[in-house]
Tab-separated table of C-alpha atoms and ligand atoms in Angstrom:
chain	number	residue	atom	x	y	z
E	92	MET	CA	-25.541	-44.844	28.916
E	93	ALA	CA	-24.449	-47.931	27.047
E	94	PHE	CA	-26.057	-50.161	24.450
E	95	PRO	CA	-28.958	-50.890	23.993
E	96	THR	CA	-30.129	-47.474	25.246
E	97	THR	CA	-27.404	-45.694	23.318
E	98	ARG	CA	-27.363	-46.589	19.653
E	99	LEU	CA	-25.072	-44.396	17.566
E	100	ARG	CA	-26.566	-45.785	14.373
E	101	ARG	CA	-29.792	-43.821	15.152
E	102	LEU	CA	-28.188	-40.617	13.912
E	103	ARG	CA	-26.900	-42.305	10.768
E	104	SER	CA	-30.272	-43.524	9.605
E	105	SER	CA	-31.092	-40.880	6.974
E	106	PRO	CA	-29.211	-38.478	4.733
E	107	ALA	CA	-30.933	-35.526	6.438
E	108	LEU	CA	-29.849	-36.629	9.932
E	109	ARG	CA	-26.321	-37.338	8.753
E	110	ALA	CA	-26.126	-33.887	7.167
E	111	LEU	CA	-27.497	-32.252	10.320
E	112	ILE	CA	-24.761	-33.614	12.560
E	113	ARG	CA	-21.844	-33.510	10.114
E	114	GLU	CA	-18.892	-31.925	11.943
E	115	THR	CA	-16.698	-30.906	9.013
E	116	GLU	CA	-17.675	-29.284	5.737
E	117	LEU	CA	-15.422	-28.673	2.738
E	118	SER	CA	-15.886	-25.907	0.218
E	119	ALA	CA	-13.979	-24.106	-2.517
E	120	LYS	CA	-13.227	-21.359	0.022
E	121	ASP	CA	-10.900	-23.763	1.846
E	122	PHE	CA	-8.480	-24.157	-1.040
E	123	ILE	CA	-5.389	-22.360	-2.294
E	124	LEU	CA	-4.241	-23.354	-5.784
E	125	PRO	CA	-0.493	-23.607	-6.520
E	126	LEU	CA	0.644	-22.308	-9.940
E	127	PHE	CA	4.033	-22.571	-11.671
E	128	VAL	CA	5.152	-19.657	-13.804
E	129	ARG	CA	8.018	-19.575	-16.316
E	130	PRO	CA	9.249	-17.056	-18.879
E	131	GLY	CA	7.906	-17.152	-22.422
E	132	LYS	CA	4.777	-16.439	-24.389
E	133	ALA	CA	1.593	-18.517	-24.384
E	134	GLU	CA	3.379	-21.369	-22.623
E	135	LYS	CA	1.371	-24.184	-21.062
E	136	ARG	CA	3.815	-27.039	-20.565
E	137	PRO	CA	2.320	-30.126	-18.963
E	138	ILE	CA	3.978	-31.417	-15.790
E	139	SER	CA	4.007	-35.153	-16.433
E	140	SER	CA	3.884	-36.301	-12.807
E	141	MET	CA	1.054	-33.858	-11.989
E	142	PRO	CA	-1.729	-34.421	-14.523
E	143	GLY	CA	-3.782	-31.269	-15.110
E	144	HIS	CA	-0.950	-28.978	-13.945
E	145	PHE	CA	1.302	-26.885	-16.164
E	146	GLN	CA	4.190	-24.480	-16.233
E	147	TYR	CA	2.495	-21.296	-17.426
E	148	SER	CA	3.893	-18.100	-18.868
E	149	VAL	CA	2.444	-14.856	-17.548
E	150	GLU	CA	-0.582	-14.561	-19.872
E	151	THR	CA	-1.630	-18.180	-19.518
E	152	ALA	CA	-1.161	-17.892	-15.744
E	153	VAL	CA	-3.643	-15.018	-15.774
E	154	ALA	CA	-6.105	-17.281	-17.586
E	155	ALA	CA	-5.546	-20.026	-14.987
E	156	ALA	CA	-6.127	-17.441	-12.258
E	157	GLY	CA	-9.433	-16.609	-13.932
E	158	ALA	CA	-10.486	-20.251	-13.762
E	159	ALA	CA	-9.723	-20.238	-10.030
E	160	VAL	CA	-11.772	-17.083	-9.506
E	161	HIS	CA	-14.733	-18.584	-11.350
E	162	ALA	CA	-14.494	-21.742	-9.267
E	163	GLY	CA	-14.743	-19.688	-6.050
E	164	ILE	CA	-11.155	-20.338	-4.954
E	165	PRO	CA	-9.929	-17.459	-2.773
E	166	GLY	CA	-6.219	-17.516	-3.590
E	167	LEU	CA	-3.165	-18.796	-5.395
E	168	ILE	CA	0.386	-19.564	-4.333
E	169	LEU	CA	2.939	-18.867	-7.057
E	170	PHE	CA	6.211	-20.659	-7.796
E	171	GLY	CA	8.660	-19.332	-10.363
E	172	ILE	CA	11.019	-20.945	-12.820
E	173	PRO	CA	13.471	-18.139	-13.730
E	174	ASP	CA	15.221	-17.876	-17.096
E	175	LYS	CA	18.620	-17.978	-15.388
E	176	LYS	CA	19.655	-19.661	-12.152
E	177	ASP	CA	22.783	-18.542	-10.304
E	178	ALA	CA	24.584	-18.906	-6.984
E	179	LYS	CA	22.888	-15.844	-5.469
E	180	ALA	CA	19.328	-16.683	-6.559
E	181	SER	CA	19.124	-13.283	-8.289
E	182	GLY	CA	15.857	-14.189	-10.000
E	183	ALA	CA	14.090	-14.446	-6.649
E	184	TYR	CA	14.393	-10.766	-5.755
E	185	ALA	CA	14.650	-9.136	-9.199
E	186	ASP	CA	11.919	-6.538	-9.470
E	187	ASN	CA	11.255	-7.942	-12.909
E	188	GLY	CA	11.512	-11.535	-11.704
E	189	ILE	CA	9.093	-14.104	-13.009
E	190	VAL	CA	6.714	-14.289	-10.039
E	191	GLN	CA	6.834	-10.501	-9.610
E	192	LYS	CA	5.693	-10.103	-13.230
E	193	ALA	CA	3.016	-12.750	-12.862
E	194	ALA	CA	1.726	-11.174	-9.645
E	195	ARG	CA	1.388	-7.755	-11.278
E	196	ALA	CA	-0.476	-9.198	-14.255
E	197	ILE	CA	-2.821	-11.328	-12.134
E	198	LYS	CA	-3.565	-8.493	-9.667
E	199	ASP	CA	-4.275	-6.185	-12.566
E	200	LYS	CA	-7.069	-8.445	-13.769
E	201	TYR	CA	-8.202	-10.036	-10.484
E	202	PRO	CA	-7.471	-7.566	-7.665
E	203	ASN	CA	-9.518	-9.515	-5.112
E	204	LEU	CA	-7.812	-12.854	-5.668
E	205	LEU	CA	-5.349	-13.460	-2.804
E	206	LEU	CA	-1.796	-13.974	-3.980
E	207	ILE	CA	0.608	-15.858	-1.745
E	208	ALA	CA	4.319	-15.727	-2.534
E	209	ASP	CA	6.314	-18.861	-1.790
E	210	LEU	CA	9.599	-17.411	-0.591
E	211	CYS	CA	12.440	-19.837	-1.208
E	212	PHE	CA	15.584	-20.015	-3.295
E	213	CYS	CA	15.736	-23.585	-4.565
E	214	GLU	CA	13.980	-22.609	-7.790
E	215	TYR	CA	16.465	-19.766	-8.321
E	216	THR	CA	19.845	-21.223	-7.384
E	217	ASP	CA	22.033	-23.122	-9.853
E	218	HIS	CA	22.633	-25.837	-7.202
E	219	GLY	CA	18.948	-26.194	-6.257
E	220	HIS	CA	19.373	-25.634	-2.512
E	221	CYS	CA	17.146	-23.286	-0.522
E	222	GLY	CA	19.923	-20.842	0.382
E	223	ILE	CA	23.456	-19.623	-0.160
E	224	VAL	CA	25.937	-22.499	-0.431
E	225	LYS	CA	29.582	-22.444	0.549
E	226	ASP	CA	31.889	-25.466	0.654
E	227	GLY	CA	28.918	-27.773	0.223
E	228	LYS	CA	26.997	-26.265	3.161
E	229	VAL	CA	23.809	-24.236	3.121
E	230	LEU	CA	24.562	-21.071	5.083
E	231	ASN	CA	21.828	-19.795	7.344
E	232	ASP	CA	22.497	-16.127	8.085
E	233	PRO	CA	23.618	-14.986	4.607
E	234	THR	CA	20.405	-16.537	3.305
E	235	LEU	CA	18.343	-14.354	5.666
E	236	ALA	CA	19.553	-11.193	3.957
E	237	LEU	CA	18.304	-12.538	0.622
E	238	ALA	CA	14.997	-13.567	2.192
E	239	ALA	CA	14.511	-10.025	3.487
E	240	LYS	CA	15.122	-8.533	0.023
E	241	THR	CA	12.898	-11.084	-1.665
E	242	ALA	CA	9.983	-10.442	0.692
E	243	VAL	CA	10.050	-6.723	-0.005
E	244	SER	CA	10.273	-7.296	-3.745
E	245	GLN	CA	7.304	-9.702	-3.593
E	246	ALA	CA	5.190	-7.336	-1.496
E	247	LYS	CA	5.919	-4.482	-3.916
E	248	ALA	CA	4.847	-6.668	-6.832
E	249	GLY	CA	1.429	-7.038	-5.223
E	250	PHE	CA	1.591	-10.276	-3.252
E	251	ASP	CA	-0.841	-10.195	-0.335
E	252	VAL	CA	0.908	-12.796	1.817
E	253	ILE	CA	4.573	-13.832	2.088
E	254	ALA	CA	5.183	-17.517	2.777
E	255	PRO	CA	8.808	-18.376	3.607
E	256	SER	CA	9.469	-22.060	2.940
E	257	GLY	CA	13.240	-22.363	3.238
E	258	MET	CA	13.379	-23.583	6.857
E	259	MET	CA	16.255	-21.216	7.684
E	260	ASP	CA	16.420	-20.254	11.376
E	261	GLY	CA	15.281	-16.680	11.922
E	262	GLN	CA	13.679	-16.256	8.514
E	263	VAL	CA	10.342	-15.040	9.847
E	264	ALA	CA	11.977	-12.340	11.988
E	265	ALA	CA	14.207	-11.229	9.115
E	266	ILE	CA	11.244	-10.932	6.768
E	267	ARG	CA	9.016	-9.169	9.315
E	268	GLN	CA	11.742	-6.610	9.973
E	269	ALA	CA	12.336	-5.988	6.278
E	270	LEU	CA	8.639	-5.649	5.469
E	271	ASP	CA	8.118	-3.208	8.347
E	272	ALA	CA	11.137	-1.148	7.313
E	273	ALA	CA	9.633	-0.948	3.814
E	274	ASP	CA	6.344	0.276	5.278
E	275	ARG	CA	4.605	-3.035	4.638
E	276	HIS	CA	3.311	-3.454	8.178
E	277	ASP	CA	0.085	-4.888	6.824
E	278	THR	CA	1.588	-7.695	4.761
E	279	PRO	CA	1.058	-10.945	6.686
E	280	ILE	CA	3.499	-13.846	6.912
E	281	LEU	CA	2.363	-17.433	6.446
E	282	ALA	CA	5.289	-19.443	7.817
E	283	TYR	CA	5.985	-22.910	6.475
E	284	ALA	CA	6.705	-23.580	10.137
E	285	ALA	CA	6.833	-27.366	10.284
E	286	LYS	CA	8.166	-28.443	6.924
E	287	TYR	CA	9.569	-31.939	6.720
E	288	ALA	CA	12.369	-33.293	4.515
E	289	SER	CA	9.850	-35.357	2.614
E	290	ALA	CA	9.963	-37.749	-0.329
E	291	TYR	CA	6.451	-36.498	-1.105
E	292	TYR	CA	7.950	-33.423	-2.815
E	293	GLY	CA	9.231	-35.502	-5.744
E	294	PRO	CA	6.826	-34.321	-8.472
E	295	PHE	CA	7.199	-30.670	-7.391
E	296	ARG	CA	10.889	-30.786	-8.135
E	297	GLU	CA	10.085	-31.745	-11.727
E	298	ALA	CA	7.463	-28.987	-11.869
E	299	ALA	CA	9.772	-26.296	-10.489
E	300	GLU	CA	12.979	-27.707	-12.011
E	301	SER	CA	14.504	-27.487	-8.555
E	302	PRO	CA	16.036	-30.795	-7.408
E	303	PRO	CA	19.192	-30.226	-5.329
E	304	SER	CA	22.288	-30.973	-7.436
E	305	PHE	CA	24.065	-32.562	-4.442
E	306	GLY	CA	22.917	-33.997	-1.139
E	307	ASP	CA	19.406	-33.449	0.160
E	308	ARG	CA	17.526	-30.949	2.302
E	309	SER	CA	17.884	-32.717	5.645
E	310	THR	CA	20.204	-30.080	7.155
E	311	TYR	CA	17.341	-27.585	7.051
E	312	GLN	CA	14.022	-29.376	6.586
E	313	MET	CA	12.769	-31.506	9.478
E	314	ASP	CA	13.277	-35.211	10.124
E	315	PRO	CA	9.961	-37.022	9.506
E	316	ALA	CA	10.544	-38.883	12.776
E	317	ASN	CA	10.134	-35.748	14.909
E	318	PHE	CA	7.000	-34.364	16.513
E	319	ASN	CA	8.196	-32.272	19.484
E	320	GLU	CA	10.629	-30.461	17.257
E	321	ALA	CA	7.717	-29.342	15.071
E	322	LEU	CA	6.142	-27.642	18.077
E	323	ARG	CA	9.447	-25.863	18.770
E	324	GLU	CA	9.629	-24.738	15.134
E	325	VAL	CA	6.111	-23.344	15.279
E	326	ALA	CA	6.702	-21.656	18.652
E	327	LEU	CA	9.756	-19.858	17.275
E	328	ASP	CA	7.947	-18.712	14.141
E	329	VAL	CA	5.082	-17.396	16.258
E	330	GLU	CA	7.534	-15.499	18.473
E	331	GLU	CA	9.220	-14.075	15.386
E	332	GLY	CA	5.921	-12.702	14.144
E	333	ALA	CA	4.263	-15.308	11.945
E	334	ASP	CA	0.598	-14.432	11.396
E	335	MET	CA	-0.299	-17.897	10.137
E	336	VAL	CA	1.540	-21.209	10.212
E	337	MET	CA	1.682	-24.221	7.949
E	338	VAL	CA	2.318	-27.923	8.309
E	339	LYS	CA	3.695	-29.710	5.255
E	340	PRO	CA	3.100	-32.351	3.881
E	341	ALA	CA	-0.478	-32.811	5.071
E	342	LEU	CA	-1.939	-36.318	5.245
E	343	PRO	CA	1.149	-38.116	6.635
E	344	TYR	CA	1.495	-35.391	9.312
E	345	LEU	CA	-2.057	-35.019	10.641
E	346	ASP	CA	-0.805	-35.628	14.182
E	347	VAL	CA	1.437	-32.582	13.860
E	348	LEU	CA	-1.317	-30.494	12.277
E	349	LYS	CA	-3.766	-31.319	15.037
E	350	ALA	CA	-1.281	-30.506	17.778
E	351	VAL	CA	-0.199	-27.237	16.158
E	352	LYS	CA	-3.773	-26.020	15.863
E	353	ALA	CA	-4.605	-27.049	19.430
E	354	ARG	CA	-1.445	-25.625	20.994
E	355	PHE	CA	-1.151	-22.281	19.190
E	356	GLY	CA	-4.654	-21.537	17.910
E	357	LEU	CA	-3.288	-19.533	14.985
E	358	PRO	CA	-4.801	-19.697	11.541
E	359	THR	CA	-3.217	-22.929	10.363
E	360	ALA	CA	-2.674	-24.161	6.836
E	361	ALA	CA	-1.762	-27.589	5.539
E	362	TYR	CA	-0.075	-28.290	2.221
E	363	GLN	CA	-1.304	-31.377	0.418
E	364	VAL	CA	1.913	-31.690	-1.572
E	365	SER	CA	2.755	-32.875	-5.049
E	366	GLY	CA	3.398	-36.503	-4.070
E	367	GLU	CA	0.107	-36.759	-2.203
E	368	PHE	CA	-1.645	-35.509	-5.349
E	369	ALA	CA	0.376	-37.667	-7.756
E	370	MET	CA	-0.280	-40.866	-5.776
E	371	ILE	CA	-4.038	-40.397	-5.988
E	372	LYS	CA	-3.812	-39.521	-9.689
E	373	ALA	CA	-1.701	-42.593	-10.441
E	374	ALA	CA	-3.898	-45.000	-8.521
E	375	ALA	CA	-7.032	-43.516	-10.091
E	376	ALA	CA	-5.524	-43.780	-13.583
E	377	ASN	CA	-5.105	-47.495	-12.927
E	378	GLY	CA	-8.725	-47.790	-11.856
E	379	TRP	CA	-7.648	-48.819	-8.359
E	380	VAL	CA	-9.376	-46.047	-6.394
E	381	ASP	CA	-12.299	-43.698	-6.927
E	382	GLU	CA	-10.468	-40.410	-7.519
E	383	LYS	CA	-13.232	-38.021	-6.517
E	384	LYS	CA	-14.058	-39.887	-3.315
E	385	ILE	CA	-10.486	-40.439	-2.227
E	386	ALA	CA	-9.405	-36.865	-2.998
E	387	LEU	CA	-12.350	-35.376	-1.105
E	388	GLU	CA	-11.841	-37.782	1.818
E	389	SER	CA	-8.179	-36.727	2.024
E	390	LEU	CA	-9.064	-33.026	1.985
E	391	LEU	CA	-11.866	-33.519	4.511
E	392	SER	CA	-9.491	-35.365	6.844
E	393	ILE	CA	-6.935	-32.574	6.606
E	394	LYS	CA	-9.609	-30.056	7.540
E	395	ARG	CA	-10.980	-32.269	10.340
E	396	ALA	CA	-7.489	-32.502	11.820
E	397	GLY	CA	-7.345	-28.726	12.156
E	398	ALA	CA	-6.488	-26.997	8.884
E	399	ASP	CA	-8.207	-23.665	8.354
E	400	PHE	CA	-7.224	-23.830	4.711
E	401	ILE	CA	-5.435	-26.244	2.395
E	402	LEU	CA	-2.895	-25.643	-0.340
E	403	THR	CA	-3.803	-28.299	-2.858
E	404	TYR	CA	-3.310	-29.249	-6.501
E	405	TYR	CA	-6.878	-30.575	-6.291
E	406	ALA	CA	-8.263	-27.061	-5.671
E	407	LEU	CA	-9.990	-26.671	-9.045
E	408	GLU	CA	-11.237	-30.233	-9.368
E	409	ALA	CA	-12.442	-30.374	-5.768
E	410	ALA	CA	-14.226	-27.027	-6.121
E	411	GLY	CA	-15.999	-28.477	-9.149
E	412	TRP	CA	-16.983	-31.664	-7.325
E	413	LEU	CA	-18.310	-29.699	-4.356
E	414	ALA	CA	-20.306	-27.192	-6.412
R	32	PBG	C1	10.345	-24.784	-1.900
R	32	PBG	C2	9.116	-25.599	-1.876
R	32	PBG	C3	8.968	-26.979	-2.106
R	32	PBG	C4	7.620	-27.250	-2.013
R	32	PBG	C5	6.976	-26.045	-1.724
R	32	PBG	N1	7.927	-25.039	-1.615
R	32	PBG	C6	9.965	-28.010	-2.496
R	32	PBG	C7	10.972	-28.495	-1.585
R	32	PBG	O1	11.081	-28.089	-0.427
R	32	PBG	O2	11.761	-29.311	-2.066
R	32	PBG	C8	6.992	-28.600	-2.219
R	32	PBG	C9	5.574	-28.574	-2.644
R	32	PBG	C10	5.066	-29.839	-3.213
R	32	PBG	O3	5.696	-30.921	-3.214
R	32	PBG	O4	3.949	-29.775	-3.709
R	32	PBG	N2	11.262	-25.109	-0.914
R	33	ZN	ZN1	13.363	-24.290	-1.277
């Protein structure tokens, strides 16, 4: 029935009616907070391009975890800045590595807070690439062996979920096999399945001190131009045993997110990355946008497009706004 019988404005006429028919609802339970951990004591070094975010040492990371718990946030994803970087990314799978230590300390105090381990090597290699490099090339299969070791080390340290983000072919299968062989059948894998070679990661590379020292990541991360390839990436990760999948970045890739959720029906995450966060912060600092409204609209849109949960640097602030 068309106008004038049908008038869509009828259901917009009061706050109560609008609330009754609202299709998407955001809450603190939707958010995962990323934290950066470095060696040291009582460190809380500001990350200049990510206002409100810091490189923490273990004790201050535990305090930040406490703030997340009190805000009703269900989990954290941890990134490590090791004291030494080398060609083999030793710090990534050292049993006393920085994220392993942080995970033990956080779990000790907050056993019910979910801890997700980002599994990648760019923070741990001296060249800043996400794998083993030889003759200027990032080698796929030798990197898988390190990924397998790292996953087991992370699970033993208390991480609840392993999230491989290196975009190496076969990484999910390699990790699943290693976890099972170590009797960690119950540790789920959240695959960064469709991860694009994105300029939106700029601020993160300052935060994690991980910019590649030569070239870029386009031989392993995806071309922003490609959509069908993202579906192939996700299909492979699902076949290899991914329990959950992720699309990253979030807002510029809502088409991909929506299709991944519709096609595979798996629990699906989206990562609102550092550049998405920094752009809102910068515009808000200039008085050009309303930070609270634009941040919540972005998060709502990511959820509306199909995300079951969102990794976001706005987790704490958004939880506060929604409370
Ligand atoms: C590691 C990793 C990156 C991000 C998450 N895991 C950086 C990269 O791929 O260069 C980016 C997150 C962000 O920008 O917030 N590979
Ligand atoms: Zn990486």
